[in-house]
Amino acid sequence: MNKAQQRKRIASVAARLVAEHGIGDYALAKRKAAHGLGLPEDTQLPDNAELEMELSTYQRLFHADEHTERIADLLRIASETMLIMQKFNPYLTGSVLDGTAGRYAEIDIQLYTDSAKDVEIYLLNQRISYEHSTPRSERAEAVLTIHNEGSVVNLIVYPTKEERVTLKTHDGRVRRRARLDAVNRLLLTSTPRDTP
């Protein structure tokens, strides 16, 4: 295989690992894929955009109906959660927004407030149970994880001043995010389930 073919093959195997085994860490999925293919550790790995393209292809080929329903369900849960958290300027981000969410995907919602404690107090007052999770970014003040209808929702709390900052992915791309109105538009355009 030439280097381009090798990168595509790694991305393809990594996409299967993400879709079938719930590996949410793309870097880990790519390393496991390269190892599984018997390639040396210094092999050049595909970037996240290449992996996401293969993941979309994999889901379209092997999980088309299931994937469409899953995305619609996750968007609905995200919308409901964002409505409840409206006072904290919520934005949906991650694989649910991108449409690449696999079977074990978590919903990531960014919140902006002067204090993460305000979010915790609000959740307690709303009788919403949560647990603390480890932030994936130094910029995040806290990650409060809630469970909703079998789905995991991560409320990633940032200081208010961070709302104007453009966040980037590990590979340097701008991290997409959407407000509630945009999420609701996505939800309306997602394929509805068959009704009797």
Short mmCIF file of C-alpha atoms in Angstrom, two decimals, residues 6-146:
data_model
loop_
_atom_site.label_atom_id
_atom_site.label_comp_id
_atom_site.label_asym_id
_atom_site.label_seq_id
_atom_site.Cartn_x
_atom_site.Cartn_y
_atom_site.Cartn_z
CA GLN A 6 -2.52 3.16 4.17
CA ARG A 7 -4.11 6.26 5.72
CA LYS A 8 -7.46 5.40 4.13
CA ARG A 9 -7.28 1.82 5.43
CA ILE A 10 -6.43 3.02 8.96
CA ALA A 11 -9.30 5.52 8.81
CA SER A 12 -11.68 2.81 7.63
CA VAL A 13 -10.76 0.39 10.44
CA ALA A 14 -10.81 3.22 13.01
CA ALA A 15 -14.29 4.25 11.79
CA ARG A 16 -15.52 0.70 12.42
CA LEU A 17 -14.04 0.81 15.93
CA VAL A 18 -15.81 4.09 16.63
CA ALA A 19 -19.14 2.92 15.19
CA GLU A 20 -19.20 -0.62 16.58
CA HIS A 21 -17.24 -0.39 19.83
CA GLY A 22 -18.03 3.09 21.04
CA ILE A 23 -14.47 4.40 21.05
CA GLY A 24 -14.98 8.14 21.32
CA ASP A 25 -11.31 9.08 21.31
CA TYR A 26 -10.35 9.32 17.64
CA ALA A 27 -6.61 9.25 18.38
CA LEU A 28 -7.02 5.98 20.29
CA ALA A 29 -9.18 4.49 17.52
CA LYS A 30 -6.54 5.37 14.91
CA ARG A 31 -3.71 3.87 17.00
CA LYS A 32 -5.73 0.68 17.59
CA ALA A 33 -6.54 0.47 13.88
CA ALA A 34 -2.87 0.83 12.88
CA HIS A 35 -1.87 -1.77 15.48
CA GLY A 36 -4.63 -4.12 14.30
CA LEU A 37 -3.35 -3.79 10.75
CA GLY A 38 0.15 -4.74 11.93
CA LEU A 39 1.65 -1.36 11.03
CA PRO A 40 4.62 0.10 12.91
CA GLU A 41 4.04 2.68 15.67
CA ASP A 42 5.58 5.50 13.62
CA THR A 43 3.06 5.04 10.78
CA GLN A 44 1.49 8.32 9.70
CA LEU A 45 -2.12 8.31 10.90
CA PRO A 46 -5.05 9.92 9.10
CA ASP A 47 -6.40 13.18 10.49
CA ASN A 48 -9.80 13.42 12.18
CA ALA A 49 -11.46 14.77 9.02
CA GLU A 50 -10.43 11.60 7.15
CA LEU A 51 -11.76 9.44 9.98
CA GLU A 52 -15.07 11.34 10.06
CA MET A 53 -15.48 10.88 6.30
CA GLU A 54 -14.95 7.12 6.66
CA LEU A 55 -17.28 7.05 9.68
CA SER A 56 -20.05 8.73 7.68
CA THR A 57 -19.56 6.21 4.87
CA TYR A 58 -19.56 3.28 7.30
CA GLN A 59 -22.74 4.43 9.02
CA ARG A 60 -24.49 5.07 5.71
CA LEU A 61 -23.57 1.59 4.44
CA PHE A 62 -24.11 -0.52 7.55
CA HIS A 63 -26.43 1.41 9.87
CA ALA A 64 -28.45 3.71 7.62
CA ASP A 65 -31.91 3.41 9.23
CA GLU A 66 -30.60 2.86 12.75
CA HIS A 67 -28.20 5.79 12.40
CA THR A 68 -30.89 8.16 11.13
CA GLU A 69 -33.16 7.28 14.06
CA ARG A 70 -30.29 7.58 16.53
CA ILE A 71 -29.32 11.05 15.30
CA ALA A 72 -32.96 12.18 15.48
CA ASP A 73 -33.28 10.84 19.05
CA LEU A 74 -30.03 12.47 20.16
CA LEU A 75 -31.00 15.77 18.56
CA ARG A 76 -34.36 15.65 20.36
CA ILE A 77 -32.68 15.00 23.72
CA ALA A 78 -30.15 17.75 23.01
CA SER A 79 -32.95 20.18 22.14
CA GLU A 80 -34.89 19.37 25.31
CA THR A 81 -31.78 19.74 27.45
CA MET A 82 -30.77 23.00 25.80
CA LEU A 83 -34.26 24.40 26.40
CA ILE A 84 -33.97 23.60 30.11
CA MET A 85 -30.45 25.11 30.23
CA GLN A 86 -31.33 28.19 28.13
CA LYS A 87 -30.20 30.68 30.81
CA PHE A 88 -26.61 29.40 30.39
CA ASN A 89 -26.34 30.10 26.62
CA PRO A 90 -26.16 26.47 25.46
CA TYR A 91 -24.53 25.29 22.23
CA LEU A 92 -24.61 21.76 20.84
CA THR A 93 -21.26 20.52 19.58
CA GLY A 94 -19.55 17.25 18.69
CA SER A 95 -20.67 14.15 16.84
CA VAL A 96 -24.42 14.66 17.35
CA LEU A 97 -24.21 18.04 15.61
CA ASP A 98 -21.89 16.66 12.91
CA GLY A 99 -24.21 13.72 12.28
CA THR A 100 -21.47 11.16 12.93
CA ALA A 101 -22.68 9.98 16.36
CA GLY A 102 -22.28 6.25 16.76
CA ARG A 103 -24.16 3.78 18.95
CA TYR A 104 -22.41 4.90 22.12
CA ALA A 105 -22.12 8.61 21.38
CA GLU A 106 -22.55 11.18 24.09
CA ILE A 107 -24.27 14.53 23.63
CA ASP A 108 -21.94 17.48 24.25
CA ILE A 109 -23.52 20.81 25.18
CA GLN A 110 -21.38 23.85 25.95
CA LEU A 111 -22.66 26.25 28.61
CA TYR A 112 -21.34 29.74 29.39
CA THR A 113 -21.67 31.26 32.85
CA ASP A 114 -19.65 33.11 35.48
CA SER A 115 -19.65 30.10 37.80
CA ALA A 116 -20.04 26.36 37.32
CA LYS A 117 -21.63 26.33 40.78
CA ASP A 118 -24.56 28.30 39.31
CA VAL A 119 -25.19 25.43 36.90
CA GLU A 120 -24.98 22.86 39.70
CA ILE A 121 -27.43 24.80 41.87
CA TYR A 122 -29.78 25.17 38.92
CA LEU A 123 -29.67 21.41 38.22
CA LEU A 124 -30.35 20.65 41.89
CA ASN A 125 -33.30 23.05 41.89
CA GLN A 126 -34.65 21.37 38.76
CA ARG A 127 -34.21 17.96 40.46
CA ILE A 128 -31.85 16.82 37.72
CA SER A 129 -29.20 14.37 38.92
CA TYR A 130 -25.68 14.85 37.62
CA GLU A 131 -22.14 13.70 38.21
CA HIS A 132 -18.80 15.37 37.66
CA SER A 133 -16.72 14.19 34.71
CA THR A 134 -13.18 15.07 33.72
CA PRO A 135 -12.95 18.11 31.40
CA ARG A 136 -11.31 17.37 28.03
CA SER A 137 -10.08 20.94 27.75
CA GLU A 138 -8.17 23.21 30.12
CA ARG A 139 -10.58 25.99 29.19
CA ALA A 140 -13.60 24.15 30.59
CA GLU A 141 -14.43 24.97 34.18
CA ALA A 142 -16.40 21.76 34.74
CA VAL A 143 -18.21 18.92 32.99
CA LEU A 144 -21.52 17.89 34.54
CA THR A 145 -22.87 14.64 33.14
CA ILE A 146 -26.55 13.79 33.19
#
